[in-house]
mmCIF file with all atom_site columns, C-alpha atoms in Angstrom:
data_model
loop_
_atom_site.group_PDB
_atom_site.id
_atom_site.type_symbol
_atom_site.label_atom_id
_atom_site.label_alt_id
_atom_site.label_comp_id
_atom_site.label_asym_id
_atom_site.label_entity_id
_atom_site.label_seq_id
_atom_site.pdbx_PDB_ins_code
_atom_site.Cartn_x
_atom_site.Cartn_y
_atom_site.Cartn_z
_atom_site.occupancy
_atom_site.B_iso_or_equiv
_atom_site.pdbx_formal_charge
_atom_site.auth_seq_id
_atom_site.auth_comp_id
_atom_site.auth_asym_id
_atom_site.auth_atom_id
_atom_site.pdbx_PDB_model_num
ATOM 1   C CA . UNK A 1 1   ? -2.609  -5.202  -16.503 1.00 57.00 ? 1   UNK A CA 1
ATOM 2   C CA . UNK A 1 2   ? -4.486  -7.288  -13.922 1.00 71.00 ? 2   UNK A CA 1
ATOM 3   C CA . UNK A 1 3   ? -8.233  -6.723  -13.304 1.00 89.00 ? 3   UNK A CA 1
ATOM 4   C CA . UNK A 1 4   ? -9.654  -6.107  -10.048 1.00 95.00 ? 4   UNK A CA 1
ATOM 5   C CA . UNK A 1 5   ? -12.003 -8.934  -8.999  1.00 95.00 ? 5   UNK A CA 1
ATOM 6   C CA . UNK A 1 6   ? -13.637 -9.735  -5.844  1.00 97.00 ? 6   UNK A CA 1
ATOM 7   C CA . UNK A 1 7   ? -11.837 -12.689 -4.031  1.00 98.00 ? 7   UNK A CA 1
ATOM 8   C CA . UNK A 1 8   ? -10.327 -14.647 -0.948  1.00 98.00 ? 8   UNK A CA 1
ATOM 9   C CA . UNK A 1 9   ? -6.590  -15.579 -1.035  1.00 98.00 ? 9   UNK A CA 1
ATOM 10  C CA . UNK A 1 10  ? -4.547  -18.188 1.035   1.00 97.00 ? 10  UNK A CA 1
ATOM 11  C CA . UNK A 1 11  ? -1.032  -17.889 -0.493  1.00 97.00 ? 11  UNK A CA 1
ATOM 12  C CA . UNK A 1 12  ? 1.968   -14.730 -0.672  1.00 97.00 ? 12  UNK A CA 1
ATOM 13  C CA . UNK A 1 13  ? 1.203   -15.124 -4.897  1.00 97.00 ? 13  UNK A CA 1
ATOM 14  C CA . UNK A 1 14  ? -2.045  -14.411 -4.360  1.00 97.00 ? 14  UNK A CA 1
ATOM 15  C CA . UNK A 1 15  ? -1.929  -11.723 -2.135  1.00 98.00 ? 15  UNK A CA 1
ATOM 16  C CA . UNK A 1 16  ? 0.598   -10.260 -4.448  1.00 98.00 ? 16  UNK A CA 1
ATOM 17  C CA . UNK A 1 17  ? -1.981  -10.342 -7.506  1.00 97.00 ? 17  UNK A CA 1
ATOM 18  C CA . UNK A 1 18  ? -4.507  -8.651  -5.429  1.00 98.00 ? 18  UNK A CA 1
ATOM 19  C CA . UNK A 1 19  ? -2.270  -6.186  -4.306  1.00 98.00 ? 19  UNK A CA 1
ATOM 20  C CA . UNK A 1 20  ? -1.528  -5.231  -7.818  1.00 98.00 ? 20  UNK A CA 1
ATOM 21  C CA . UNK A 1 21  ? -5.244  -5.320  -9.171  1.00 98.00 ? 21  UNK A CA 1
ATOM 22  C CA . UNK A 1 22  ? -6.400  -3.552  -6.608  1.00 98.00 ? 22  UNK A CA 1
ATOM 23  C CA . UNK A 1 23  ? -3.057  -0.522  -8.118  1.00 98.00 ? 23  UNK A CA 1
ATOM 24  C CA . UNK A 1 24  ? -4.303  -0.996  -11.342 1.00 98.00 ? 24  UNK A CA 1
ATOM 25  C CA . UNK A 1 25  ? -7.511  -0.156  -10.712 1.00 98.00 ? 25  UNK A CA 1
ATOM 26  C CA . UNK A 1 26  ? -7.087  3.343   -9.233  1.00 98.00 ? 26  UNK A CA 1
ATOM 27  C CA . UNK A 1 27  ? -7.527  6.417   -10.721 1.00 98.00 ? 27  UNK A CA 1
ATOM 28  C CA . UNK A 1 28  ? -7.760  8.626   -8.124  1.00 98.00 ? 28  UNK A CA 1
ATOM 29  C CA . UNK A 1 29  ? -6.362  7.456   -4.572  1.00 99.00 ? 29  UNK A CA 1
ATOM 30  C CA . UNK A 1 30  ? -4.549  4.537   -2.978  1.00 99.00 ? 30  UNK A CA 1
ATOM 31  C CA . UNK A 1 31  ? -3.849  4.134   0.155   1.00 99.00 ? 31  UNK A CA 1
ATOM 32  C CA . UNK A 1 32  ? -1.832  1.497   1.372   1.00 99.00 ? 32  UNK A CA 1
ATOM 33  C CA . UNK A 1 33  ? -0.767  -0.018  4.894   1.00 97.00 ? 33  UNK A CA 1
ATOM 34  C CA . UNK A 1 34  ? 1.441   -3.088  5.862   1.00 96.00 ? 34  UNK A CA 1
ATOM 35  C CA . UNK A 1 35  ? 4.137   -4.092  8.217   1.00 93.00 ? 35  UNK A CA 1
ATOM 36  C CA . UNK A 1 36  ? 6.669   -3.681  5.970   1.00 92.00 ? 36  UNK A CA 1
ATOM 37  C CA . UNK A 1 37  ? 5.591   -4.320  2.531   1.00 95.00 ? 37  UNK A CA 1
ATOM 38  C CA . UNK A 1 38  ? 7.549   -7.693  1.894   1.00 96.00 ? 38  UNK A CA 1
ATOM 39  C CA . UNK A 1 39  ? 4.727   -10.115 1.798   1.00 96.00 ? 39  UNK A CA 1
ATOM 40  C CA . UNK A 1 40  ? 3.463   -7.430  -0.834  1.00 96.00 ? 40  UNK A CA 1
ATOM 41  C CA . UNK A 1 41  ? 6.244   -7.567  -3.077  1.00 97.00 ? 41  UNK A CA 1
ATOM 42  C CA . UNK A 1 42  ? 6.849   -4.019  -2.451  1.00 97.00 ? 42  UNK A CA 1
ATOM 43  C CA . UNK A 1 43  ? 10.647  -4.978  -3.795  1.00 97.00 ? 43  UNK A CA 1
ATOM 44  C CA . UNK A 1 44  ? 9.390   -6.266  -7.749  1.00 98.00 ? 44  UNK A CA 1
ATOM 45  C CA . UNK A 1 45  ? 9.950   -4.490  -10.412 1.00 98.00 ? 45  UNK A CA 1
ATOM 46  C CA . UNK A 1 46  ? 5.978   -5.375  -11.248 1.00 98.00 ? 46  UNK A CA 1
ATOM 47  C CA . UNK A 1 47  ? 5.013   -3.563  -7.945  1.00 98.00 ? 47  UNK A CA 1
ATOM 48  C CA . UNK A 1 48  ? 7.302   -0.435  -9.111  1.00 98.00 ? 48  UNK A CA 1
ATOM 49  C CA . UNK A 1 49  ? 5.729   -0.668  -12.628 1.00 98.00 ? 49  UNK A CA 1
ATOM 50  C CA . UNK A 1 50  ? 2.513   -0.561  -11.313 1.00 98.00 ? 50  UNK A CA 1
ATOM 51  C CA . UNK A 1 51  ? 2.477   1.975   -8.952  1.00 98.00 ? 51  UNK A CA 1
ATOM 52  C CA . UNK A 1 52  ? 4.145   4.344   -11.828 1.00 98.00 ? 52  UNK A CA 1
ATOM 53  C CA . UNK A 1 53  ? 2.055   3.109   -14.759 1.00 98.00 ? 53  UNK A CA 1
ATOM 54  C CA . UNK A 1 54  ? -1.025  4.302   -12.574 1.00 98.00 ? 54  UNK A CA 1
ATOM 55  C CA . UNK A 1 55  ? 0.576   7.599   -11.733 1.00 98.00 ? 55  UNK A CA 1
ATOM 56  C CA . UNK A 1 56  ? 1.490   8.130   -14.961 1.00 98.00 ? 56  UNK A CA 1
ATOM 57  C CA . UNK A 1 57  ? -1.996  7.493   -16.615 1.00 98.00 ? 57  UNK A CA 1
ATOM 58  C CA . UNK A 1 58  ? -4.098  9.304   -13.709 1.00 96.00 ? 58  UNK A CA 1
ATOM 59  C CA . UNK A 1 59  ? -2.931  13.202  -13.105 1.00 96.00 ? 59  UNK A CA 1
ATOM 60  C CA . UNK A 1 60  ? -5.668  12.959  -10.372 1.00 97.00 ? 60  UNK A CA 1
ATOM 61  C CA . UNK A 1 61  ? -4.033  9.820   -8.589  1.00 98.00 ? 61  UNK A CA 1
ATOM 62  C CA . UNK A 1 62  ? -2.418  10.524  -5.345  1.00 99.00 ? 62  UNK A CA 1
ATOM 63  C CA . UNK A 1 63  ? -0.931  7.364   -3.131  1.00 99.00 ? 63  UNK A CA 1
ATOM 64  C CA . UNK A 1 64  ? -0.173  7.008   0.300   1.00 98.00 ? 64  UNK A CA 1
ATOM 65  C CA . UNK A 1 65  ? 1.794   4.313   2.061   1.00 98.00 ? 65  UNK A CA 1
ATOM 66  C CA . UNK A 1 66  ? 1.940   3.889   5.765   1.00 97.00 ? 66  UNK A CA 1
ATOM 67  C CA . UNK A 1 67  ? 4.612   1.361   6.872   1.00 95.00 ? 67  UNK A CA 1
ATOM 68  C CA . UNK A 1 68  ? 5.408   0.152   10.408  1.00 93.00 ? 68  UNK A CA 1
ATOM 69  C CA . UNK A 1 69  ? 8.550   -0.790  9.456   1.00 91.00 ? 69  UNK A CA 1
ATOM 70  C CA . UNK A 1 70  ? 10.817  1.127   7.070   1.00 90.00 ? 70  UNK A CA 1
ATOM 71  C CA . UNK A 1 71  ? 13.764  -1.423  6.549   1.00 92.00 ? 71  UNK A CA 1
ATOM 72  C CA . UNK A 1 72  ? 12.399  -4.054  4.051   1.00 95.00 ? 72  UNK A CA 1
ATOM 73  C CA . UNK A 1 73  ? 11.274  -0.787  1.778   1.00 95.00 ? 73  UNK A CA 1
ATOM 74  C CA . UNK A 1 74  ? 14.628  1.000   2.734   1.00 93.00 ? 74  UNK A CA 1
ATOM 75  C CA . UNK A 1 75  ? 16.967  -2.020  1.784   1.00 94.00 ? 75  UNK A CA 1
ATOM 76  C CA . UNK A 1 76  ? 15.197  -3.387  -0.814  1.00 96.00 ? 76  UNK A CA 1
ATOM 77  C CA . UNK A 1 77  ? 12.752  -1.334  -2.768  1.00 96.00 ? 77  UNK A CA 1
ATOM 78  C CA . UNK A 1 78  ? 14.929  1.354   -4.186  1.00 96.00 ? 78  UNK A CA 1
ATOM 79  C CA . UNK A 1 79  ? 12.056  1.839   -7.471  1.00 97.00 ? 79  UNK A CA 1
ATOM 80  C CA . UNK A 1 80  ? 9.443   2.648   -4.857  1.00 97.00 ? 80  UNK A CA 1
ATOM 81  C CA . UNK A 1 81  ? 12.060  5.240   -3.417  1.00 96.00 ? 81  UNK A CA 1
ATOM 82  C CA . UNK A 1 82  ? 13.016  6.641   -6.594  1.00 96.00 ? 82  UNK A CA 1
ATOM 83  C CA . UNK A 1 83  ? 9.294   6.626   -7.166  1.00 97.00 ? 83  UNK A CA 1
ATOM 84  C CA . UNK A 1 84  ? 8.551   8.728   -4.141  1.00 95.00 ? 84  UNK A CA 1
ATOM 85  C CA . UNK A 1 85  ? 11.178  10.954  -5.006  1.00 94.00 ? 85  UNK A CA 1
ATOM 86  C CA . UNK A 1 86  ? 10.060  11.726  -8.511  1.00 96.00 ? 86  UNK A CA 1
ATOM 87  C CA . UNK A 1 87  ? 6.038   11.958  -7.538  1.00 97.00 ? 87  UNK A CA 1
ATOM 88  C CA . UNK A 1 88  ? 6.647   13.746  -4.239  1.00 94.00 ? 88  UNK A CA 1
ATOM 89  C CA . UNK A 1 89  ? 3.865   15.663  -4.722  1.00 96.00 ? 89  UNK A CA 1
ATOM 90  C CA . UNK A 1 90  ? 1.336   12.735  -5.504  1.00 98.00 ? 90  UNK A CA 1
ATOM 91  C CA . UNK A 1 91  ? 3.187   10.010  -3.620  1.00 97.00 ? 91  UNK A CA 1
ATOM 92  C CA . UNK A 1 92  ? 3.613   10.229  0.305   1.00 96.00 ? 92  UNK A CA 1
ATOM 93  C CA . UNK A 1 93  ? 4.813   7.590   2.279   1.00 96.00 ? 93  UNK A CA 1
ATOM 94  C CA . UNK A 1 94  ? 5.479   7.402   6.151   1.00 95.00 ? 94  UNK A CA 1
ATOM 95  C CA . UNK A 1 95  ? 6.063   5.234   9.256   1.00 94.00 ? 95  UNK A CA 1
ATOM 96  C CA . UNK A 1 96  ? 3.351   4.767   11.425  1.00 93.00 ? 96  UNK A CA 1
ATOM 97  C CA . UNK A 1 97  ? 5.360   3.974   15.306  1.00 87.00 ? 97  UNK A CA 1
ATOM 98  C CA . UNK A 1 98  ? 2.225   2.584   17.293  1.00 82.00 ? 98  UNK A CA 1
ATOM 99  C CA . UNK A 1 99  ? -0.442  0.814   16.234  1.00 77.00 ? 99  UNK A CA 1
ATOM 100 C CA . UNK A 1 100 ? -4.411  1.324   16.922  1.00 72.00 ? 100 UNK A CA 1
ATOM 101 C CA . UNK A 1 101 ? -4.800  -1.137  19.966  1.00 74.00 ? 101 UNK A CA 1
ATOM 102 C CA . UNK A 1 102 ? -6.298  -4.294  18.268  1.00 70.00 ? 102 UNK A CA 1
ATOM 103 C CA . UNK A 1 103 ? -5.530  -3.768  14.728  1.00 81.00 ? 103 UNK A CA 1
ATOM 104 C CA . UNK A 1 104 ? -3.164  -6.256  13.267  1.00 88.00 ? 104 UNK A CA 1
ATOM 105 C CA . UNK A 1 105 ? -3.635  -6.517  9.356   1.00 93.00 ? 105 UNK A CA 1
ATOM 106 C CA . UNK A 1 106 ? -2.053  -4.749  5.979   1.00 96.00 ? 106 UNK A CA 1
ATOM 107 C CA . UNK A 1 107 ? -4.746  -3.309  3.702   1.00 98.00 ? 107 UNK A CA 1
ATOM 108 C CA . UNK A 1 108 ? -5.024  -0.745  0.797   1.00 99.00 ? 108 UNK A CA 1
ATOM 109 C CA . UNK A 1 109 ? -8.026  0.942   -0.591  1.00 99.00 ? 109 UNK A CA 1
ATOM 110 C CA . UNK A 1 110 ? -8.567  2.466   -4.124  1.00 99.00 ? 110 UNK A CA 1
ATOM 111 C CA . UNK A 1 111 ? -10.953 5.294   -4.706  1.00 98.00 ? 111 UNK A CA 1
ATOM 112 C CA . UNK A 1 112 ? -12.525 4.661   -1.698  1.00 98.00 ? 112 UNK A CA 1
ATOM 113 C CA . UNK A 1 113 ? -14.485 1.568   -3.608  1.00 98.00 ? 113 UNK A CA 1
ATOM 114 C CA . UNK A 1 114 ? -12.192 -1.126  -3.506  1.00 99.00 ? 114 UNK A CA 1
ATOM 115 C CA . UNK A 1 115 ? -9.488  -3.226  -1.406  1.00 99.00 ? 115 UNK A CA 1
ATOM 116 C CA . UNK A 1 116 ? -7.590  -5.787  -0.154  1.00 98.00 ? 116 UNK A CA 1
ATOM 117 C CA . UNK A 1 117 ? -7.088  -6.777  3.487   1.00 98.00 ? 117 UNK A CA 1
ATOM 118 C CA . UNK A 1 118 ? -4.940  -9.869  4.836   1.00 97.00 ? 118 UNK A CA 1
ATOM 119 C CA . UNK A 1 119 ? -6.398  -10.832 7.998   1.00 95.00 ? 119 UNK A CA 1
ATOM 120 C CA . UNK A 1 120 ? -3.154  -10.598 9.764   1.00 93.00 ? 120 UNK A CA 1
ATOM 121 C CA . UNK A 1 121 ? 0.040   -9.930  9.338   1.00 91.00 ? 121 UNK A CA 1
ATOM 122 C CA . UNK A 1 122 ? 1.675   -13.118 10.442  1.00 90.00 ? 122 UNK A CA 1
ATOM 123 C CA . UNK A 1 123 ? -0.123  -14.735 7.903   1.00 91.00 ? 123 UNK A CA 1
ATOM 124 C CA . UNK A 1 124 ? -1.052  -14.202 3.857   1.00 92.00 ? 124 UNK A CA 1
ATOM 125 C CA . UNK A 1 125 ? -4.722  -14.959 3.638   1.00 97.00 ? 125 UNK A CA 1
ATOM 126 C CA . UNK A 1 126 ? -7.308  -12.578 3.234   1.00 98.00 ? 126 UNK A CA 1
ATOM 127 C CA . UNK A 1 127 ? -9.859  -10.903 0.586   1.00 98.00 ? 127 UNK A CA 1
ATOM 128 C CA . UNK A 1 128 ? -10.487 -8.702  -2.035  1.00 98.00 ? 128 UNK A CA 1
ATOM 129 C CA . UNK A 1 129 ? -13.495 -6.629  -2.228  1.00 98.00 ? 129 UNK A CA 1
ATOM 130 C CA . UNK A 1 130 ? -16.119 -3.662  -2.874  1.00 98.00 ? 130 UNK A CA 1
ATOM 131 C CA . UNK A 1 131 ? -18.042 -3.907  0.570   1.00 98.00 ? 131 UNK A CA 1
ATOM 132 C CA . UNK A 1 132 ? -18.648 -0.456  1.040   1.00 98.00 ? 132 UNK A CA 1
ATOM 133 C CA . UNK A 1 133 ? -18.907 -0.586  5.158   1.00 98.00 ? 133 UNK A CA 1
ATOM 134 C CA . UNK A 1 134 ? -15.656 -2.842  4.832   1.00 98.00 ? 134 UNK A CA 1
ATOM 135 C CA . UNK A 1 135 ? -14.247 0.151   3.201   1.00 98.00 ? 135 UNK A CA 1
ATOM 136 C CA . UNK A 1 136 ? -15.639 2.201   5.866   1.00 98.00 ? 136 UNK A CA 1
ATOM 137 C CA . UNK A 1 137 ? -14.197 0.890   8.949   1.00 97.00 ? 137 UNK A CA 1
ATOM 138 C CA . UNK A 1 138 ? -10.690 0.687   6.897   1.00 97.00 ? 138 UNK A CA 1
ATOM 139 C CA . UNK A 1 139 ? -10.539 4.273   6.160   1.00 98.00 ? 139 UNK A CA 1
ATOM 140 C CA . UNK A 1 140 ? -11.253 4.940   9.597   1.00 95.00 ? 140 UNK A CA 1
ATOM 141 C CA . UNK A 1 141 ? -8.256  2.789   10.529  1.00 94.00 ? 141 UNK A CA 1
ATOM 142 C CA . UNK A 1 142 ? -6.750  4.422   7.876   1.00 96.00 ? 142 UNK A CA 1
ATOM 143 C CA . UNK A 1 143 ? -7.090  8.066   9.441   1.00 96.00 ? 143 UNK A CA 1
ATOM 144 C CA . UNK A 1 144 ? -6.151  6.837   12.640  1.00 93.00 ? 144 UNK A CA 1
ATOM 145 C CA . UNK A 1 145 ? -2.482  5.358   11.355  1.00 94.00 ? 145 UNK A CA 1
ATOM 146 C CA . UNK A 1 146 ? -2.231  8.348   9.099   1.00 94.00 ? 146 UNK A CA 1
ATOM 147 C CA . UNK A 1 147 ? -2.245  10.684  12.151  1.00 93.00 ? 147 UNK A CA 1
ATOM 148 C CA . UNK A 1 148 ? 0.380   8.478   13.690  1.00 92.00 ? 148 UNK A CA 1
ATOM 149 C CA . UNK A 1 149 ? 2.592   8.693   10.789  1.00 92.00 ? 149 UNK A CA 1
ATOM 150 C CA . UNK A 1 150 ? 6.267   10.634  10.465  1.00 89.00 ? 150 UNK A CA 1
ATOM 151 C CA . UNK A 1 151 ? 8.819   10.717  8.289   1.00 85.00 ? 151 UNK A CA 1
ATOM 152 C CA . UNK A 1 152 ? 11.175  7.467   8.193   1.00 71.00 ? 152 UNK A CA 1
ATOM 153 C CA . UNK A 1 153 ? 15.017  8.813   7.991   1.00 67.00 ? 153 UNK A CA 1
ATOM 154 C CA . UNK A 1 154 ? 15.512  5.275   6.454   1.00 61.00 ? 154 UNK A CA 1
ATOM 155 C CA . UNK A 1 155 ? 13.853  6.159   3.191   1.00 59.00 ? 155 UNK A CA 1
ATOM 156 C CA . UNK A 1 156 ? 15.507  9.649   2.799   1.00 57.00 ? 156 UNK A CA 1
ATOM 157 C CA . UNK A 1 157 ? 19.001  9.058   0.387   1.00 52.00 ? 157 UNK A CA 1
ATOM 158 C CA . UNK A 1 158 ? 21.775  11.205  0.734   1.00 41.00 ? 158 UNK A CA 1
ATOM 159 C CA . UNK A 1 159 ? 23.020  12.774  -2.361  1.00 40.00 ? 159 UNK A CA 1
ATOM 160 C CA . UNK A 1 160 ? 26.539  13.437  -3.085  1.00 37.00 ? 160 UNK A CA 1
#
């Protein structure tokens, strides 16, 4: 299990290894927002494991994921839609349509203490922190997309 420690990041790896300290670290909310997940190795099996490890340990633990674009998840993350599906009522995800005018970066907050933020989404680099007024002015941006979300039809499977 990867600790969660303060840092700045440059590469997709790195990112990645955030992304998954920053999971491992919650125990009571997550909230996560990207383009579509890719560049977050949403599609590993060590994202998958992650996200239910944590939901198994922490009854209290509820996730959110806000996407702007359901196809990466849709095509290629079938463990985070089997995941959905089993935690329904601890593990929401939705796709956000518009974006707040000047926002342009993925980001997920734990417990409202920590996170990780790329600075945009063309590109990988960003940091890992506990600023608390970074954390702020996230969960505002946070609220904001979350208001904008809807259900994607891409992530719904039909069952025979």
């Amino acid at each position: 299990m990867a600790t969660f420690i303060p840092c700045k990041f440059d590469r997709p790896a790195e990112y990645q290894q955030a992304m998954l300290a920053l999971i491992a670290s919650a125990e009571r909310e997550l909230k996560l927002f990207e383009d579509d997940f890719e560049i977050a190795g949403i599609a590993s099996r060590e994202f998958a494991d992650a996200l239910n490890e944590r939901l198994t340990a922490s009854d209290a633990l509820t996730i959110t994921l806000l996407a702007l674009q359901p196809d990466h998840i849709a095509r290629y993350a079938p463990r985070i839609l089997d995941l959905r599906q089993t935690w329904s009522h601890r593990f929401t995800m939705l796709r956000v349509g518009t974006v707040p005018e000047l926002w342009h970066a993925g980001f997920a907050i734990a417990d409202d203490e920590r996170y990780v933020k790329r600075h945009h989404f063309d590109w990988p680099r960003g940091e890992a922190s506990d600023d608390a007024r970074e954390i702020a002015g996230l969960n505002h941006v946070f609220d904001e997309l979350l208001q904008l979300g809807e259900s994607a039809l891409d992530w719904h499977r039909m069952v025979l």
